[in-house]
XYZ file of C-alpha atoms in Angstrom:
650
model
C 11.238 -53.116 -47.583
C 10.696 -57.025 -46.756
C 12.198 -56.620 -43.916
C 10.514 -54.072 -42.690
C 7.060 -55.684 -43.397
C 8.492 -58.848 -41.933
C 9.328 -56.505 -38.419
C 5.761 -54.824 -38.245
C 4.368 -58.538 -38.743
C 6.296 -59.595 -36.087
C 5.289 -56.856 -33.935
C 1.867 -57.512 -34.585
C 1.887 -60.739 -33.851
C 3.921 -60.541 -30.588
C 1.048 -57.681 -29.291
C -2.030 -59.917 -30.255
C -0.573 -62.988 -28.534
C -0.162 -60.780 -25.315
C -3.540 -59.579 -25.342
C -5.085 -62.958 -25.942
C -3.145 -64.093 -22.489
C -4.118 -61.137 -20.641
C -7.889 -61.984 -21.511
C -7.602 -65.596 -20.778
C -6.317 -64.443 -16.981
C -9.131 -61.721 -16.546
C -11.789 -64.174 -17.864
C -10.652 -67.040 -15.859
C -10.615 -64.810 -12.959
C -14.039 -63.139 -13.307
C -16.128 -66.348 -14.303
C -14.436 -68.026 -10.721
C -15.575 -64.730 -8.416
C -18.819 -64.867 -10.272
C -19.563 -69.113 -9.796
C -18.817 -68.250 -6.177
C -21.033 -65.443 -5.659
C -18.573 -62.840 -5.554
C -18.892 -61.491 -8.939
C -16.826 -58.458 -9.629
C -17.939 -56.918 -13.149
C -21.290 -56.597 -14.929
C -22.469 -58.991 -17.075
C -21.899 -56.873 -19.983
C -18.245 -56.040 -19.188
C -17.663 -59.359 -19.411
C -19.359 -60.043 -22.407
C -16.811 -57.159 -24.032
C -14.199 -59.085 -22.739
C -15.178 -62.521 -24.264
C -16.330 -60.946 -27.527
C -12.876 -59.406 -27.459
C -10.987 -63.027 -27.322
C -13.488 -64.450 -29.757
C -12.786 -62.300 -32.386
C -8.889 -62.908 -31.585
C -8.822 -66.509 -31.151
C -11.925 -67.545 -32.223
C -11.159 -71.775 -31.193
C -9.544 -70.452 -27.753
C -10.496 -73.377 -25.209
C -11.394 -70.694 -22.703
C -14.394 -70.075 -24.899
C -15.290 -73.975 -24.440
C -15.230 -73.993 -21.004
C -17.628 -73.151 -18.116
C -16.428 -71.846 -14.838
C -16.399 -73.609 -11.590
C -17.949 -73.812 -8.015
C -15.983 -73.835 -5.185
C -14.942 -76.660 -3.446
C -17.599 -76.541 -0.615
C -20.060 -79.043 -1.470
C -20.309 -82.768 -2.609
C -19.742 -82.587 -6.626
C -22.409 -84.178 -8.567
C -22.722 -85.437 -12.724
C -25.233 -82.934 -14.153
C -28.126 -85.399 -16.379
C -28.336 -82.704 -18.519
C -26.052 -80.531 -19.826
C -25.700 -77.075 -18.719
C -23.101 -75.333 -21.093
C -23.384 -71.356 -22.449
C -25.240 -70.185 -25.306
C -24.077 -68.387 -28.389
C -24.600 -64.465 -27.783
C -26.238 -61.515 -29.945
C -25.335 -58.101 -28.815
C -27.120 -56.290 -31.297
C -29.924 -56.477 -33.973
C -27.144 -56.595 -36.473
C -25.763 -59.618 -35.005
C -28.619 -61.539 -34.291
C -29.989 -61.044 -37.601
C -26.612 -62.597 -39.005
C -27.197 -65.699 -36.901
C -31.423 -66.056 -38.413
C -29.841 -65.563 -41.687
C -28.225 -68.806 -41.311
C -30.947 -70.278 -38.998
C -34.491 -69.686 -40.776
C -36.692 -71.312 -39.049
C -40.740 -70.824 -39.669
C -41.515 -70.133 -35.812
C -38.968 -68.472 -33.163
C -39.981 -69.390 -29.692
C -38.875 -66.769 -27.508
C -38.115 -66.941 -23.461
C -36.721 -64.295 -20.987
C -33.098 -64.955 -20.322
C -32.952 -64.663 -16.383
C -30.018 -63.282 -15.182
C -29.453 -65.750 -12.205
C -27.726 -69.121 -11.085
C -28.154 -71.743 -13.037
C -29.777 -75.068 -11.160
C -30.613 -78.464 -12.007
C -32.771 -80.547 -10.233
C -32.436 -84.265 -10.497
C -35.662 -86.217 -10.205
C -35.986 -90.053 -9.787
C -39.669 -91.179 -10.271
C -40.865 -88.300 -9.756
C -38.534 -87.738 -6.275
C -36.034 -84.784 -5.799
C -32.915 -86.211 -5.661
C -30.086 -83.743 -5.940
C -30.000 -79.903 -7.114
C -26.974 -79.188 -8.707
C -25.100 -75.944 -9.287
C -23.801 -75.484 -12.903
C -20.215 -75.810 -11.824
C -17.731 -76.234 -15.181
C -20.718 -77.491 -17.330
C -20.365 -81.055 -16.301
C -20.653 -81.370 -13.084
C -21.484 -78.907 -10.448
C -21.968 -78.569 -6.073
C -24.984 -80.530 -4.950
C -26.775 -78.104 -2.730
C -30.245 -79.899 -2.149
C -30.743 -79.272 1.445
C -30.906 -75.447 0.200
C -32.773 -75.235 -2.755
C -35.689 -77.430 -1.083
C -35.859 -74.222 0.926
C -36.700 -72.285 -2.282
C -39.686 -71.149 -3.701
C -40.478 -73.486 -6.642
C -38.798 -75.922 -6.095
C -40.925 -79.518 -5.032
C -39.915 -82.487 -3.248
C -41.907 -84.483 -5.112
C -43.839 -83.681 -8.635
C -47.855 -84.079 -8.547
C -50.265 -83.598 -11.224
C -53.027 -81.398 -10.662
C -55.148 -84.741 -9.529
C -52.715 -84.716 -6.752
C -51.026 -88.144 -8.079
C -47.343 -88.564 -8.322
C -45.959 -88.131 -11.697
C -43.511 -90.965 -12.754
C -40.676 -88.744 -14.389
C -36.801 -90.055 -14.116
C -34.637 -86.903 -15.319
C -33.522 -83.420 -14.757
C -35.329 -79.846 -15.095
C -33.257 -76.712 -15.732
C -33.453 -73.394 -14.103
C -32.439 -69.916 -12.716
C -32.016 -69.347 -9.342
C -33.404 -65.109 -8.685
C -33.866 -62.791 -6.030
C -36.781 -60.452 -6.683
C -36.415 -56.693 -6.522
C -38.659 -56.571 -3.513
C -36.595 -59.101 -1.320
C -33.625 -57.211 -2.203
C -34.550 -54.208 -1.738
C -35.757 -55.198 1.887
C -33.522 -57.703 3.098
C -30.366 -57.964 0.769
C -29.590 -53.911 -0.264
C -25.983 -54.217 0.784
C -25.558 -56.679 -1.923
C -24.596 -55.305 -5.468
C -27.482 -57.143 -7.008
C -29.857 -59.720 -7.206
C -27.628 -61.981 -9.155
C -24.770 -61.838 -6.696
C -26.648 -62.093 -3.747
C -28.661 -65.397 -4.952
C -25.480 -66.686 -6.190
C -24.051 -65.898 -2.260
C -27.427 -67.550 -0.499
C -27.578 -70.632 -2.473
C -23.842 -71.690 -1.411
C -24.140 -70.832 1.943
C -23.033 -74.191 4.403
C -25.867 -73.412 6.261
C -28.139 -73.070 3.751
C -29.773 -70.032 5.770
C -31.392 -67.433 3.535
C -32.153 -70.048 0.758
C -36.078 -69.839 1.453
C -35.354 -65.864 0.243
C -34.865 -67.319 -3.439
C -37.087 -68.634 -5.914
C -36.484 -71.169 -9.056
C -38.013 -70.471 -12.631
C -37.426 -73.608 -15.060
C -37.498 -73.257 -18.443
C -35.901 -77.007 -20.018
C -36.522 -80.635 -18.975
C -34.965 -83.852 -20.105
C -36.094 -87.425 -19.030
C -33.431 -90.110 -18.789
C -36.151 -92.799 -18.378
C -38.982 -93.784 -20.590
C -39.869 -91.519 -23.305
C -40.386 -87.766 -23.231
C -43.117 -86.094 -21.802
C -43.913 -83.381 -24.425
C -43.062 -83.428 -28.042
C -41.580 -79.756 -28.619
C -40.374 -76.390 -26.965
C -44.155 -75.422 -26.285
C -45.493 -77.906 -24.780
C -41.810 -78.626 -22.932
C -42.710 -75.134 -20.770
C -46.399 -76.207 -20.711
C -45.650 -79.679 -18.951
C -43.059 -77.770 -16.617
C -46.162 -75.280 -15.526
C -48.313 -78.170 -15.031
C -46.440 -80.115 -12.705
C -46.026 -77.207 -10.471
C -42.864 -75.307 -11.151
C -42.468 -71.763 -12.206
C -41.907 -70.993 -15.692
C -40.350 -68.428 -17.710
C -42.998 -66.268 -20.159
C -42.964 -67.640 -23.931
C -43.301 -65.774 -27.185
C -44.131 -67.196 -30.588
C -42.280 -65.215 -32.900
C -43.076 -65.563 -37.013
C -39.793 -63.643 -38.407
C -36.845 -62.144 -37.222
C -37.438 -58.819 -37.532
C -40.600 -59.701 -34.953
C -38.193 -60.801 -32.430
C -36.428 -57.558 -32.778
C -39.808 -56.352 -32.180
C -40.603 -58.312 -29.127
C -37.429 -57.501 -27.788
C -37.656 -53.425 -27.911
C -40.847 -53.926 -26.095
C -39.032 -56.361 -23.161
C -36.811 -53.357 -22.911
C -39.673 -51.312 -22.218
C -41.408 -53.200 -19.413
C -38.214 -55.147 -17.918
C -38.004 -52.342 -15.092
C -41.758 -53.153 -13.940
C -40.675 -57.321 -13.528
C -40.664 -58.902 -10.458
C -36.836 -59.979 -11.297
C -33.769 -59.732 -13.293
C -33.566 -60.387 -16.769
C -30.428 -59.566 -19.341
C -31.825 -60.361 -22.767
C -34.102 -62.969 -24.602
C -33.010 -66.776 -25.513
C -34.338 -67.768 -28.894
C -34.635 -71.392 -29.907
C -37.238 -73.574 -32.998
C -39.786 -75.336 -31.856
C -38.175 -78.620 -32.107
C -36.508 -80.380 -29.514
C -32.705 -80.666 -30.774
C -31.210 -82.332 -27.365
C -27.820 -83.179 -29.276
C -27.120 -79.295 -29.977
C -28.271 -79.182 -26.364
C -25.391 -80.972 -25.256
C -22.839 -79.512 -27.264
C -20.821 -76.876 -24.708
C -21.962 -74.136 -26.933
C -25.531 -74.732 -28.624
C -25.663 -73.621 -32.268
C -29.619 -73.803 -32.918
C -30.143 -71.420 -30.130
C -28.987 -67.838 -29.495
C -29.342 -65.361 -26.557
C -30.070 -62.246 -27.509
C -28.592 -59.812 -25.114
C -30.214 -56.594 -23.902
C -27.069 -54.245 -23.518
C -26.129 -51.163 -21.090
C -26.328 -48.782 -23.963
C -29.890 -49.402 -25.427
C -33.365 -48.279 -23.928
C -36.679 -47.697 -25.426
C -38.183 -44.044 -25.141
C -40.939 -42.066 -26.846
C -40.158 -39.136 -29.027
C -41.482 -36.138 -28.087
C -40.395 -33.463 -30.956
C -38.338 -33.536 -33.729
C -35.749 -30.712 -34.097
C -33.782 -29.648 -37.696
C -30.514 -28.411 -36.654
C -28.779 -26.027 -39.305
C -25.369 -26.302 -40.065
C -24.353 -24.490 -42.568
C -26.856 -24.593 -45.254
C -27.544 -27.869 -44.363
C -30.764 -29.117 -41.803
C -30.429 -32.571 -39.585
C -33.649 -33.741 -37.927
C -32.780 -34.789 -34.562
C -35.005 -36.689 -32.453
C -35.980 -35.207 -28.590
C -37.422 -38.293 -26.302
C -38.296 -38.861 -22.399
C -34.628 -39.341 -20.232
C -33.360 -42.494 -20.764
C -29.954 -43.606 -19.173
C -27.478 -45.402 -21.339
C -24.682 -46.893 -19.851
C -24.675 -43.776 -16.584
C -25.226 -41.120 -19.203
C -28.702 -38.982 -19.337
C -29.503 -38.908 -22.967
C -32.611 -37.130 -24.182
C -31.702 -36.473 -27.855
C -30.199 -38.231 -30.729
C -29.657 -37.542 -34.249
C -31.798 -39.345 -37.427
C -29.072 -38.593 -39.867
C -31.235 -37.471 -42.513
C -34.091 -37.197 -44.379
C -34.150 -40.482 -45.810
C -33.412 -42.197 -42.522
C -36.077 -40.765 -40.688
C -38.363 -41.875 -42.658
C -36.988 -45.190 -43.204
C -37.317 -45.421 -39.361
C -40.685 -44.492 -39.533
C -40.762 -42.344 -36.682
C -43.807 -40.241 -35.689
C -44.139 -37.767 -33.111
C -45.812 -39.784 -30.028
C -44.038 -43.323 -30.958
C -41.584 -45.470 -29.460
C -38.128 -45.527 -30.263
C -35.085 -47.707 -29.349
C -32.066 -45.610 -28.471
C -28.652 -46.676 -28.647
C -25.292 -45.298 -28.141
C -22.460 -48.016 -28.728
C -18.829 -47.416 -27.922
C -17.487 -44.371 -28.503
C -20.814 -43.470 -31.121
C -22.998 -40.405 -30.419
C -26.530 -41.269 -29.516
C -28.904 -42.517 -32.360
C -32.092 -43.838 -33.163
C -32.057 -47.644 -34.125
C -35.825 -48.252 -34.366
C -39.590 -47.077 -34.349
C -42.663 -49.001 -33.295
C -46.008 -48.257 -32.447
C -47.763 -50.597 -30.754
C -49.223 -49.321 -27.551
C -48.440 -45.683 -28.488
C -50.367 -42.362 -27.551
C -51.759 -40.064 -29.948
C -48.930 -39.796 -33.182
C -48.466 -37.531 -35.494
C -46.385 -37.053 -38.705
C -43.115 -35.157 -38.560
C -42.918 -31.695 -39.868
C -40.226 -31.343 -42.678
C -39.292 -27.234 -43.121
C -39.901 -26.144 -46.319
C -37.749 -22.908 -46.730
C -34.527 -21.779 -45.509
C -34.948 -19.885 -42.118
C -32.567 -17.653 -43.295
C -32.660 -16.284 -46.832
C -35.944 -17.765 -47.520
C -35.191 -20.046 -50.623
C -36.859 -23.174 -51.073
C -34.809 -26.044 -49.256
C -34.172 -29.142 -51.426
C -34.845 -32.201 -50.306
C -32.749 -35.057 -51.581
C -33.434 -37.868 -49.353
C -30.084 -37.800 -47.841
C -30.091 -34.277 -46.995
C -31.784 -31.112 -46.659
C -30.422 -28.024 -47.955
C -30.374 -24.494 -48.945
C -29.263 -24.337 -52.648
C -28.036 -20.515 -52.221
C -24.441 -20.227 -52.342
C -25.235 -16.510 -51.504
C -27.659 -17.648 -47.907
C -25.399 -15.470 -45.265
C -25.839 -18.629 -42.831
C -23.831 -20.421 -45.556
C -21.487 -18.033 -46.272
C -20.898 -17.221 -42.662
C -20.355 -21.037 -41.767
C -18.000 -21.512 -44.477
C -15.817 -18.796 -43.227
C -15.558 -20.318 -39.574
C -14.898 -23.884 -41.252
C -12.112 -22.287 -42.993
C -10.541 -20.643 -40.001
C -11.067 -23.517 -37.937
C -9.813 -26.030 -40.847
C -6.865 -23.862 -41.339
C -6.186 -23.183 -37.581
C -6.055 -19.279 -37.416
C -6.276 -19.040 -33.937
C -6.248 -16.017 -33.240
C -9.525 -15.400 -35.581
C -12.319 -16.099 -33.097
C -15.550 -16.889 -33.712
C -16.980 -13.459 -32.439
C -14.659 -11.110 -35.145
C -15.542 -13.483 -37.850
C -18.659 -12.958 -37.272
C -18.766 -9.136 -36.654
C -16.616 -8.736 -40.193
C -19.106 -10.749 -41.755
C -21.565 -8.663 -40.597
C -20.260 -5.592 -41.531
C -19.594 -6.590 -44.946
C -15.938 -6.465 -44.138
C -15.513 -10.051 -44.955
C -18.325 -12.143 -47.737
C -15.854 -15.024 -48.537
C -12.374 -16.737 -47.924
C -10.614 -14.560 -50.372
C -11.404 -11.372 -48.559
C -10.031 -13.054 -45.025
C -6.687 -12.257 -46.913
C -7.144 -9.146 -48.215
C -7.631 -7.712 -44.754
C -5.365 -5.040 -42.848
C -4.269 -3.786 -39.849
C -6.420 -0.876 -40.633
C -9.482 -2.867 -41.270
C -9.105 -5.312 -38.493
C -8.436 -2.112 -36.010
C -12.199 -0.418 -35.539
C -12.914 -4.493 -34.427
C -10.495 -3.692 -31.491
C -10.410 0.212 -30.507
C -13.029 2.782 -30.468
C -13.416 5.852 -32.538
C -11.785 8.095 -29.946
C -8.380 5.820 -29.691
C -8.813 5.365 -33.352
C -9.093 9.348 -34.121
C -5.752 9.825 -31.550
C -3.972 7.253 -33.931
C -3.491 4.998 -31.325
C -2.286 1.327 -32.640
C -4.508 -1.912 -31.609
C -1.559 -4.680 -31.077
C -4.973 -7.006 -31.299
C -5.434 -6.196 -34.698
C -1.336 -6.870 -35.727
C -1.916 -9.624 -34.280
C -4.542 -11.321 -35.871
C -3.258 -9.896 -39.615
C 0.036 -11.614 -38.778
C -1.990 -14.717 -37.692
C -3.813 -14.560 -41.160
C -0.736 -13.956 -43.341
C 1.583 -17.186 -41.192
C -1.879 -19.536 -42.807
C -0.949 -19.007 -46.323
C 0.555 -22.471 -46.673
C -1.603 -25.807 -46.383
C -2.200 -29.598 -47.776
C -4.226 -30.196 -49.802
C -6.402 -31.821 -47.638
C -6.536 -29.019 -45.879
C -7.225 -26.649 -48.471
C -10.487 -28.595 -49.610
C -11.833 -29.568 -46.337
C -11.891 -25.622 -45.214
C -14.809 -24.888 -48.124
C -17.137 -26.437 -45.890
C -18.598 -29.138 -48.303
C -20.970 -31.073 -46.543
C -19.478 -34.460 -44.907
C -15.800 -33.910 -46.869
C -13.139 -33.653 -43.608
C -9.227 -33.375 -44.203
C -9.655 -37.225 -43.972
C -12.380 -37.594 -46.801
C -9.800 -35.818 -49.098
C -6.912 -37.894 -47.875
C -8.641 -40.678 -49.309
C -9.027 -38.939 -52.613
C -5.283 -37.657 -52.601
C -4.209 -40.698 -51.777
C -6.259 -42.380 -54.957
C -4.307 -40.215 -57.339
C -6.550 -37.137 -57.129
C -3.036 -35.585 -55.530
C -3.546 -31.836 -57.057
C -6.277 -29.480 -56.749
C -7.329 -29.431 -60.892
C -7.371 -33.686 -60.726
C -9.709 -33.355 -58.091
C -12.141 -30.676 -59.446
C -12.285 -32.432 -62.868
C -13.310 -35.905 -61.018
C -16.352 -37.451 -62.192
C -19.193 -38.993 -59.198
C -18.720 -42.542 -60.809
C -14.495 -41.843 -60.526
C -15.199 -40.718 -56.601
C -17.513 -43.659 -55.731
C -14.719 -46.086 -56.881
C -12.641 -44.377 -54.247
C -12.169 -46.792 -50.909
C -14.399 -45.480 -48.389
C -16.826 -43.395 -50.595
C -20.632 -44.119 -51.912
C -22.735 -42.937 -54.125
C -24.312 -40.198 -52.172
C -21.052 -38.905 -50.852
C -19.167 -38.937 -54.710
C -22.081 -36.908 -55.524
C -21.961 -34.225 -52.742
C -18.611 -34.621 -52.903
C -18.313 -33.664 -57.064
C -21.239 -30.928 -56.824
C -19.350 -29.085 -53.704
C -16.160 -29.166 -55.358
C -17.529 -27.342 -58.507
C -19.697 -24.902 -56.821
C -16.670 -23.359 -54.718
C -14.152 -23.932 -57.981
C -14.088 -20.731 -59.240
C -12.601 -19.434 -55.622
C -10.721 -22.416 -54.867
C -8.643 -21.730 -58.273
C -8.453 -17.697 -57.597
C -6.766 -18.432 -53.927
C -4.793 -21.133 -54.996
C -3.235 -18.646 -58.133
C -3.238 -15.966 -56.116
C -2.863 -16.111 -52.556
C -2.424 -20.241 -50.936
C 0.492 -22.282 -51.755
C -0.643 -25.793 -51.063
C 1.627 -27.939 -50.471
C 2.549 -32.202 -51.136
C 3.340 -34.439 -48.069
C 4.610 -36.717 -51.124
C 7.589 -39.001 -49.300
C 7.203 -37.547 -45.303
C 8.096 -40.023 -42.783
C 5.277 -40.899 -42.708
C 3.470 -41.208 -45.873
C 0.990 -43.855 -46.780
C 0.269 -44.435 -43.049
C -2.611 -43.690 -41.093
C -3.048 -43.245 -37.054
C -5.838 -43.026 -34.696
C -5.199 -41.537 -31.158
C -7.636 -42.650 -28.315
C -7.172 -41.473 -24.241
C -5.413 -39.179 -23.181
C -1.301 -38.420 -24.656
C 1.622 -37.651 -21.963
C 3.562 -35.662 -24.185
C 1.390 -33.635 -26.214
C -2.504 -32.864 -26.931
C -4.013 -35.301 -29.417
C -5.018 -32.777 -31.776
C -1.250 -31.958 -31.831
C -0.484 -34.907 -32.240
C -2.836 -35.438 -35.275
C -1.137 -32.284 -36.725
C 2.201 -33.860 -36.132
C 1.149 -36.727 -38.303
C -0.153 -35.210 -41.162
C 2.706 -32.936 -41.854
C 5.211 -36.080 -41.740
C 3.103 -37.246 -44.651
C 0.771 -39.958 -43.337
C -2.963 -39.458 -42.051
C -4.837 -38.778 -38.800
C -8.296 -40.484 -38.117
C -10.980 -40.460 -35.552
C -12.125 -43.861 -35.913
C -10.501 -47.463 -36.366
C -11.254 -48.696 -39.688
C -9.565 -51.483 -41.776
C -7.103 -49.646 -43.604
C -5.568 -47.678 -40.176
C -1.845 -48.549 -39.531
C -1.734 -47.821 -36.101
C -3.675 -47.275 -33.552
C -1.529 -45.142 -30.325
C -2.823 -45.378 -27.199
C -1.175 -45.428 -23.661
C -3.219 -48.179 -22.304
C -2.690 -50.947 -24.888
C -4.613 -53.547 -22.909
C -7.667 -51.818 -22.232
C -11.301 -53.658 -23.817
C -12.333 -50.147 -25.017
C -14.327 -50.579 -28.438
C -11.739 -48.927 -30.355
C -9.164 -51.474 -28.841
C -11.309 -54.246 -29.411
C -12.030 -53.357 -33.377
C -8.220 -52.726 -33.854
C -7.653 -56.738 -32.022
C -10.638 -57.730 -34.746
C -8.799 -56.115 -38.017
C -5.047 -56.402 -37.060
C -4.397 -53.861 -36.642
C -0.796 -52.992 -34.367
C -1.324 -50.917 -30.936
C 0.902 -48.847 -30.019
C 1.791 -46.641 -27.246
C 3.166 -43.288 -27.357
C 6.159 -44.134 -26.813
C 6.092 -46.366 -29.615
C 4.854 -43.366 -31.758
C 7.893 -40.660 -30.684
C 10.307 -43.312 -31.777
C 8.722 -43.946 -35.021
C 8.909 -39.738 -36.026
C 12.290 -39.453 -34.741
C-alpha cells in the first residue's frame, strides 16, 4: 500500500512541476507582448494565470520580476522604483490582507489601467521619462511624452516661479474613451493602444495621450509633503493631473467605496481596473521592495457589476421557497444576467436588500449568479421585501427558520409530487417522464414512492391508449415498457436510496459523506443524532438538522420499501472505494453523467465541485487555468485525463 501512495505522490508531483513550467512560459510571454504594446489577453486572464502559479509556487522568481521593454530606446535607471503591487480579487481577499494591515485611515486611489511612466526632474527640469521596463530600469522616451497632455517641461507654482524639486513623479500613461473611439477604434483598447503610441520611434500620436500621477519621490533636499494626502495635493499643485482620492475609515467602507466605483466607472473619461489602497504614511522602503506589502490593489473583476433590484421572486421547490433577486441587465464576464439567487431567508436579510437598492452581483468560476452585497446610498424609492406567509398550494402556514422557508405538510401535493420526480430522477427510471408522473399523481394513481412499484401494465395502459383501443383489448407496448423500466430500478446504494426522498440539500454525495463516516446502513443512519451529523466532514449545524428531521419524517416509508420492495446495496471494497472524482469539459468516450455512474458503482464517489478531500480530478485538458483546475493546483490535488481514468477502472 506504500508503494502505491509513494506512486500517486510521485505522480502528483511530476503533474504540478509541469504546470508550474507551462505558466512560467505563458506569463513570460504575455507580460513581453503586453510591455511592447501588443498585449494579447485581458488583464484579468492574466491575473488567473499568476494567481494560479502563486498558489503553486508561491517564492517562484517569475512572481519577483517585472517584464521588459523592447530594445528600441536608450535604457535609463528608474529614481524610483516601479515594481507590482500585491492583488485582491475579491472582498474575501482583501479583507484577509486589512486583517493583517489595520490601519486607522485607508487612503484610496483609482488604479488606472495604463503604462506606467516616470518622469525624472532635475531642479525642477524634465529630464528623462522612463517606461517601467523590468522594474529597474526602463526605455527613455522623453521626446514623446513631452508631447502628452500633463506632462511639463518644467514645474511652476501657481505664482508662476520655478519649483526647485530634484526627483521622480510616477504615473499612468491613458487614452480616453473619446480619443479612442474617434481616432484609435481598430485598437483592442485604450491600454494597448497607449502602450503602442508611447513607443513609437517617431513619437507621432504621443500628443493623443495624457499622464495622471499619483506618487513622487525627491532625491534632493527633503520631501515636499509629509504623507499620502498631501503627496497627491503637492502633485495637483504643481500642475500635473492627479488621480481622485478617498479617505476610507474601515475596511468594510472600502468595500463600500469600491461597489460604488463599479457603478460609475463606465461614465469616466478613462480606464480603470480596480482601486490601490495604501495608510497615510509615507513607507518609501516597502515602496521599493519589488512587491509592496503595506499596499494592496484591489481589483475590479470581469464577473462583478453593481445593479438595482427590481423584485424579489420565491421560487418553490418542493415544499421549499428560495427568494431570488430580479435586477437591471448587467453583463458578467459576456453573459446577460438579470437574476440571482439570495439563498435563503436568513441571507437576504443579512444582505439587507430592499426592493429599489443597489446590489453587487457576482458570478465567479463555474458559480451560479449571486448577490454579494446591498447598499443604499443614492438609491430611489425602497421598500421592504415581501416574505409569503402560506403555502401557495395547500394553504398551511410556511415556517420560517432563517435558513429556509417551508411547507411543514408532508401531505402538500406540490411536495408529494416533487418527491416522486426526485425519486425517478435519483433512481434513473428513464422511461418515467415527467408528464406520466405527473398525470398518475393526478389521478390518484400514484401518492408516494411505494405505489410507483405497485403499478401494472394495466394501470400504466389508460396513460397510453384510449378507451376505444382499450375496450378492443389492444396492448400499449408504452405501458410494458415503462413497468419493466420500474421493476429493472429495484436495486440501488444507499446513497441513492436516501437522496431520492427529496430531503432538502441531501444529494447522493451528502450521503456519501455520511456512509462513508460509518453511517453505512439505512437503520445507522435514521437513528443518527444532529450533534453525530454535524461532526461529519463537510456538514453544519443547519444541514445535520435538516438532514436528521428529513430522515425521520420519510422513515416509516423508507423502512416499508427497503423490507419490502428495494434491495440496497454496499459498494464496500469496489475498485474504487474510498476515492472521489470530479469530471469537468467535455469526455471522448462517454457522457459525464455516465461517467459519474461508472464511478459510483466501482465503489468510490462522484462530485460536482473540487473540494479538499477529492482524489482526482479528470479532465481532457489538464493545463487549462479554469477555476476548477486552478483550486485542484491549490489543494493537490492529481489531474488526470481520461485516459488516465479508463486505465485506472480496467
Amino acid at each position: 500500500m506504500g508503494d502505491l501512495f509513494d506512486i500517486e505522490e510521485a505522480e502528483r508531483n511530476s503533474d504540478k512541476a509541469k504546470r508550474i513550467s507551462e505558466l512560467q512560459r505563458l506569463i513570460k510571454k504575455y507580460q513581453e507582448s503586453y510591455y511592447n504594446g501588443e498585449g494579447e489577453i485581458s488583464d484579468a486572464e492574466f491575473d488567473l494565470l499568476w494567481d494560479e502559479l502563486k498558489s503553486l509556487d508561491p517564492e517562484n522568481e517569475i512572481l519577483h520580476k517585472v517584464g521588459a521593454d523592447s530594445g528600441n530606446f536608450k535604457k535609463i535607471h528608474h529614481v524610483m522604483p516601479m515594481g507590482s503591487q500585491e492583488k485582491a480579487a475579491n472582498p474575501e481577499q482583501f479583507l484577509a490582507w486589512a486583517e493583517k494591515h489595520s490601519y486607522s485611515e485607508y487612503l484610496v486611489e483609482y488604479k488606472l489601467d495604463g503604462a506606467s511612466l516616470e518622469l525624472q526632474f532635475s531642479h525642477g527640469k524634465l529630464i528623462h521619462a522612463v517606461t517601467r521596463g523590468d522594474g529597474s530600469i526602463g526605455d527613455d522616451i522623453t521626446p514623446n511624452a513631452k508631447k502628452m497632455n500633463g506632462v511639463p517641461a518644467f514645474l511652476y507654482d501657481s505664482n508662476g516661479k520655478l519649483i526647485d524639486y530634484t526627483g521622480g513623479v510616477r504615473g499612468e500613461v491613458i487614452m480616453t474613451h473619446e480619443v479612442h473611439r474617434t481616432k484609435f477604434s481598430d485598437k483592442a483598447n485604450c491600454r494597448n493602444a497607449a502602450n503602442g503610441l508611447m513607443k513609437r520611434k517617431d513619437g507621432e500620436g504621443s500628443e493623443n495621450l495624457v499622464l495622471i500621477t499619483y506618487d513622487a519621490f525627491a532625491t534632493e533636499g527633503v520631501q515636499p509633503f509629509s504623507d499620502e494626502e498631501e503627496k497627491v495635493s503637492w502633485l495637483s499643485a504643481c500642475g500635473f493631473n492627479t488621480v481622485p482620492l478617498k479617505i476610507c475609515r474601515s475596511a468594510n467602507e472600502v468595500i463600500d467605496y469600491r461597489a460604488h466605483v463599479m457603478e460609475i466607472r463606465k461614465s469616466l473619461d478613462y480606464d480603470i481596473d480596480g482601486l490601490v489602497i495604501k495608510e497615510r504614511v509615507i513607507n518609501h522602503a516597502d515602496a521599493s521592495r519589488a512587491r509592496p506589502d503595506r499596499q494592496i490593489a484591489f481589483k475590479f473583476s470581469l464577473e462583478e457589476a453593481v445593479s438595482v433590484l427590481r423584485l424579489v421572486e420565491w421560487s418553490r421547490n418542493g415544499g421549499t421557497y428560495t427568494p431570488v433577486a430580479v435586477f437591471d441587465e448587467v453583463d458578467l464576464n459576456g453573459t446577460v444576467v438579470k437574476r440571482a439567487s439570495l439563498a435563503n431567508p436568513d441571507t437576504m436579510r443579512e444582505l439587507g436588500v430592499k426592493i429599489g437598492c443597489k446590489v453587487v452581483v457576482v458570478k465567479r468560476g463555474e458559480i451560479i449568479p449571486k448577490i454579494e452585497k446591498a447598499f443604499h446610498e443614492d438609491c430611489e424609492t425602497e421598500s421592504d421585501v415581501p416574505v409569503p406567509e402560506k403555502c401557495e398550494c395547500c394553504g398551511t402556514l410556511l415556517l420560517d427558520e432563517g435558513s429556509r422557508l417551508f411547507c411543514p405538510n408532508k401531505k402538500c401535493p406540490k411536495r408529494m409530487l416533487h418527491q416522486l420526480l426526485k425519486w425517478v430522477q435519483v433512481v434513473d427510471i428513464r422511461d418515467l417522464g415527467e408528464t406520466l408522473v405527473s398525470d398518475l399523481f393526478n389521478s390518484g394513481k400514484v401518492s408516494c414512492i411505494s405505489d410507483l412499484y405497485k403499478l401494472t401494465v394495466s394501470d400504466l395502459t389508460p396513460f397510453f391508449l384510449n378507451e376505444e383501443s382499450i375496450a378492443s383489448d389492444k396492448k400499449s407496448l408504452g405501458a410494458e415498457k415503462v413497468y419493466i423500466s420500474i421493476q429493472n430500478h429495484r436495486s440501488m446504494s444507499l446513497s441513492a436510496f436516501i437522496a431520492g426522498f427529496d430531503i432538502e440539500g441531501i444529494g447522493e454525495t451528502t450521503v456519501e459523506k455520511l456512509v462513508s463516516s460509518g453511517y453505512n446502513n439505512l437503520e445507522s443512519l435514521l437513528s443518527m443524532t444532529e450533534e453525530q451529523a454535524s461532526a461529519v466532514y463537510g456538514f453544519a449545524d443547519i444541514m445535520a438538522k435538516i438532514a436528521v428531521e428529513g430522515l425521520a419524517e420519510n422513515a416509516e416509508e423508507m423502512r416499508s420499501l427497503a423490507r419490502e420492495t428495494i434491495t440496497i446495496t454496499t459498494t464496500e471494497g469496489g475498485k474504487l472505494s474510498g476515492k472521489s472524482f470530479c469530471f469537468t469539459g467535455e469526455l471522448k468516450s462517454m457522457k459525464r453523467s455516465d461517467a459519474e455512474m461508472l464511478v459510483k458503482k466501482l465503489g468510490g464517489m462522484a462530485k460536482s465541485s473540487v473540494t479538499k478531500d477529492l482524489s482526482y480530478l479528470v479532465t481532457n485538458d489538464v493545463s487549462s487555468g479554469s477555476s476548477k483546475n486552478q483550486k485542484a493546483a491549490k489543494f493537490g490535488i492529481p489531474v488526470i485525463d481520461e485516459e488516465a481514468f479508463l486505465k485506472m477502472i480496467e
